[in-house]
Coordinates of N, CA and C and ligand atoms in Angstrom, one line a residue:
M1 N 92.9 116.8 112.2 CA 92.7 117.2 113.1 C 93.4 117.4 114.2
T2 N 94.5 118.5 113.9 CA 95.0 119.4 114.9 C 94.8 120.8 115.6
S3 N 94.1 121.0 115.3 CA 93.8 122.8 115.9 C 93.2 122.6 117.4
P4 N 93.8 123.4 117.7 CA 93.1 123.1 119.6 C 91.9 123.4 120.0
D5 N 91.3 124.3 118.8 CA 90.0 124.7 118.7 C 88.9 123.9 118.7
T6 N 89.0 122.4 117.7 CA 88.3 121.3 117.3 C 87.5 120.5 118.8
C7 N 86.5 120.3 118.6 CA 85.3 120.1 119.6 C 85.7 118.6 119.3
A8 N 84.0 118.6 120.3 CA 83.8 116.9 120.1 C 83.0 116.4 119.1
H9 N 82.5 117.5 118.8 CA 81.6 116.9 116.9 C 82.4 117.1 115.9
I10 N 83.1 117.8 116.1 CA 84.7 117.7 114.8 C 85.3 116.6 114.8
T11 N 85.8 115.6 116.0 CA 86.3 115.0 116.9 C 86.2 113.4 116.5
A12 N 84.4 113.7 116.6 CA 83.7 112.2 115.8 C 83.8 112.0 114.7
V13 N 84.3 113.3 113.6 CA 84.2 112.9 111.9 C 85.5 112.1 111.5
T14 N 85.2 111.3 111.3 CA 86.7 109.8 111.1 C 87.4 109.7 109.8
T15 N 86.2 110.2 109.1 CA 86.2 109.9 107.5 C 84.9 111.3 107.1
V16 N 85.7 112.0 106.2 CA 85.3 112.9 106.0 C 84.6 112.6 104.6
T17 N 83.0 112.9 105.2 CA 81.6 113.0 103.8 C 82.0 113.8 103.2
H18 N 82.2 113.1 101.6 CA 82.5 114.2 100.3 C 80.9 114.6 99.6
A19 N 81.3 115.4 99.2 CA 80.0 115.5 98.2 C 79.9 115.0 97.0
K20 N 78.7 114.1 96.9 CA 78.1 113.3 95.8 C 78.2 114.3 94.3
K21 N 77.3 115.7 94.8 CA 77.4 116.2 93.3 C 77.9 117.8 93.7
K22 N 78.0 119.0 92.5 CA 78.5 119.6 92.7 C 77.3 120.8 92.5
E23 N 76.7 121.0 93.1 CA 75.5 121.7 93.4 C 74.2 121.5 94.9
C24 N 74.1 122.5 95.6 CA 73.0 122.7 96.5 C 71.8 121.8 96.4
D25 N 71.4 120.5 96.3 CA 70.6 120.1 97.0 C 68.9 120.2 97.3
E26 N 69.0 121.7 97.6 CA 67.7 122.5 98.1 C 67.6 123.6 96.8
C27 N 68.7 124.3 96.1 CA 68.6 125.3 95.4 C 68.3 125.1 94.5
V28 N 68.7 124.0 93.7 CA 67.9 122.7 92.2 C 67.0 122.6 92.4
K29 N 66.3 122.5 92.9 CA 64.6 121.9 93.2 C 64.0 122.9 93.3
N30 N 64.6 124.4 93.6 CA 63.8 126.1 93.7 C 64.1 126.8 92.0
G31 N 65.0 126.4 92.0 CA 65.7 127.7 90.8 C 67.1 128.3 91.0
G32 N 67.1 128.3 92.4 CA 68.6 129.1 93.0 C 69.8 128.8 92.5
T33 N 70.4 129.8 92.9 CA 71.7 130.1 92.1 C 72.3 130.1 93.9
W34 N 73.8 129.6 93.9 CA 74.4 129.6 95.4 C 76.3 130.1 95.1
V35 N 76.9 130.0 96.1 CA 78.3 130.7 95.3 C 79.4 129.9 96.3
H36 N 79.0 129.0 97.0 CA 79.8 128.3 97.6 C 78.7 126.9 98.0
L37 N 80.1 125.8 98.0 CA 79.2 124.3 98.6 C 79.3 123.8 100.0
R38 N 78.8 123.3 100.7 CA 79.2 122.7 102.0 C 78.7 121.7 102.2
T39 N 78.9 120.5 103.1 CA 78.4 118.8 102.9 C 78.5 118.5 104.2
C40 N 76.7 118.1 104.3 CA 76.4 117.7 106.1 C 77.6 116.4 106.4
Q41 N 78.0 116.8 107.4 CA 78.7 115.3 107.4 C 78.0 114.1 108.4
K42 N 77.0 114.7 108.7 CA 75.9 113.9 109.2 C 75.0 112.6 108.4
C43 N 74.2 113.7 107.2 CA 73.4 113.1 106.1 C 74.0 113.0 105.1
G44 N 75.4 113.7 104.7 CA 75.6 113.9 103.5 C 75.3 114.5 102.4
T45 N 74.1 115.5 103.0 CA 73.7 116.7 101.7 C 74.3 117.8 101.2
T46 N 74.1 118.3 100.4 CA 75.4 119.4 100.1 C 74.5 120.3 99.4
L47 N 74.7 121.9 100.6 CA 73.8 122.8 100.3 C 74.9 123.8 100.2
C48 N 74.4 125.0 99.7 CA 74.5 126.3 99.9 C 75.7 127.0 101.0
C49 N 76.1 128.0 100.8 CA 77.2 128.4 102.1 C 76.3 129.4 102.6
D50 N 77.0 130.8 103.1 CA 76.2 132.0 103.6 C 76.4 133.1 102.8
N51 N 77.2 132.8 101.9 CA 77.4 133.8 101.1 C 76.5 133.7 99.7
S52 N 75.6 132.6 100.2 CA 74.4 132.5 98.9 C 73.5 132.9 99.5
A53 N 72.4 132.9 98.7 CA 71.0 134.0 99.0 C 70.5 133.1 99.4
N54 N 70.5 132.4 99.8 CA 69.5 131.2 100.6 C 69.9 130.1 101.9
R55 N 71.2 130.3 102.2 CA 72.1 129.7 103.1 C 71.4 128.3 103.5
H56 N 71.4 127.8 102.5 CA 70.6 126.3 102.9 C 71.3 125.5 103.7
A57 N 72.4 125.3 103.8 CA 73.7 124.8 104.8 C 74.0 125.1 106.0
T58 N 73.1 126.1 106.5 CA 72.8 127.1 107.8 C 71.7 126.8 108.3
K59 N 70.7 126.3 107.0 CA 69.6 126.5 107.6 C 69.1 125.1 107.9
H60 N 69.8 124.2 107.3 CA 70.0 122.4 107.7 C 70.4 122.7 108.7
A61 N 71.8 122.7 109.6 CA 71.9 122.8 110.5 C 71.1 122.9 111.9
H62 N 70.8 124.0 111.5 CA 69.5 124.8 112.6 C 68.5 123.4 112.5
A63 N 68.2 123.2 111.8 CA 66.8 122.8 111.4 C 66.7 120.8 111.7
S64 N 67.8 120.6 111.6 CA 67.8 119.2 111.6 C 69.4 119.2 113.1
G65 N 69.5 119.6 113.3 CA 70.5 119.7 114.4 C 71.9 119.2 114.5
H66 N 72.2 118.6 112.8 CA 73.8 118.1 112.4 C 74.8 119.3 112.3
P67 N 75.9 119.0 113.0 CA 76.4 120.2 113.8 C 77.6 120.0 112.4
V68 N 77.6 119.5 111.9 CA 79.2 119.6 111.4 C 79.1 119.8 109.6
I69 N 80.0 120.6 108.8 CA 79.9 120.3 107.6 C 81.6 120.9 107.3
A70 N 81.3 120.3 105.5 CA 83.2 120.6 105.1 C 82.9 121.1 104.6
S71 N 83.6 121.7 103.6 CA 83.9 123.0 102.5 C 83.7 121.4 101.1
A72 N 83.0 121.9 100.1 CA 82.9 121.1 99.0 C 83.2 121.7 97.9
E73 N 84.2 122.7 98.4 CA 84.9 123.8 97.5 C 86.5 122.6 97.2
P74 N 86.6 122.8 95.7 CA 87.1 122.1 95.0 C 89.1 123.3 95.7
G75 N 89.9 121.9 96.7 CA 91.2 122.4 97.3 C 91.5 122.9 98.5
E76 N 89.8 123.3 99.5 CA 89.4 123.6 100.8 C 89.3 122.1 101.4
R77 N 89.9 122.2 102.9 CA 90.0 120.8 103.5 C 89.6 121.8 104.7
W78 N 88.6 121.6 105.2 CA 88.2 122.0 106.7 C 86.7 121.6 106.7
L79 N 86.6 121.4 108.2 CA 85.5 121.5 108.6 C 84.8 121.9 109.5
Y80 N 83.5 122.9 109.8 CA 83.3 123.5 110.5 C 81.8 123.2 111.3
C81 N 82.1 123.8 112.8 CA 81.1 123.2 113.7 C 80.0 124.0 114.3
Y82 N 78.4 123.6 113.7 CA 77.9 125.4 113.9 C 77.8 125.5 115.7
P83 N 77.2 124.2 116.4 CA 77.5 125.1 117.7 C 78.5 125.8 118.1
D84 N 79.1 124.9 118.1 CA 80.6 125.6 118.6 C 81.6 126.6 118.1
D85 N 80.9 126.9 117.1 CA 81.7 127.7 115.7 C 83.1 127.7 116.1
A86 N 83.8 126.1 115.7 CA 85.0 126.0 115.7 C 84.5 125.1 114.3
F87 N 86.1 125.6 113.8 CA 87.0 125.3 112.3 C 87.5 124.0 112.7
A88 N 88.2 123.5 111.4 CA 89.7 122.7 111.9 C 89.5 122.3 109.9
D89 N 91.0 122.3 109.6 CA 92.1 122.0 108.8 C 92.1 120.4 108.7
Y90 N 91.8 119.3 108.2 CA 91.8 117.9 107.9 C 92.7 117.6 106.5
Ligands
ZN1 ZN1 81.6 121.0 118.0
ZN2 ZN1 71.1 126.5 98.1
ZN3 ZN1 72.4 116.8 107.9

């Protein structure tokens, strides 16, 4: 958490929540496909990224007000805050 761009939402994430499953919770219901996965740091749901057709992670953030996601991709260790458009490595 050393990025100068880190906001209060990201600072509040003391323990990163990791994906429980390697699939988008919404796409599996609808038979959709995804490119990359992100995990909501508020409720732990794992959803697809903005490169995916359905952009469920972004939709979830706007609909629920949950600000911070973590990448659920292997080898990627970063957090992103929607309201502040801020990234942070962890
Ligand atoms: Zn923020
Ligand atoms: Zn999805
Ligand atoms: Zn959430």
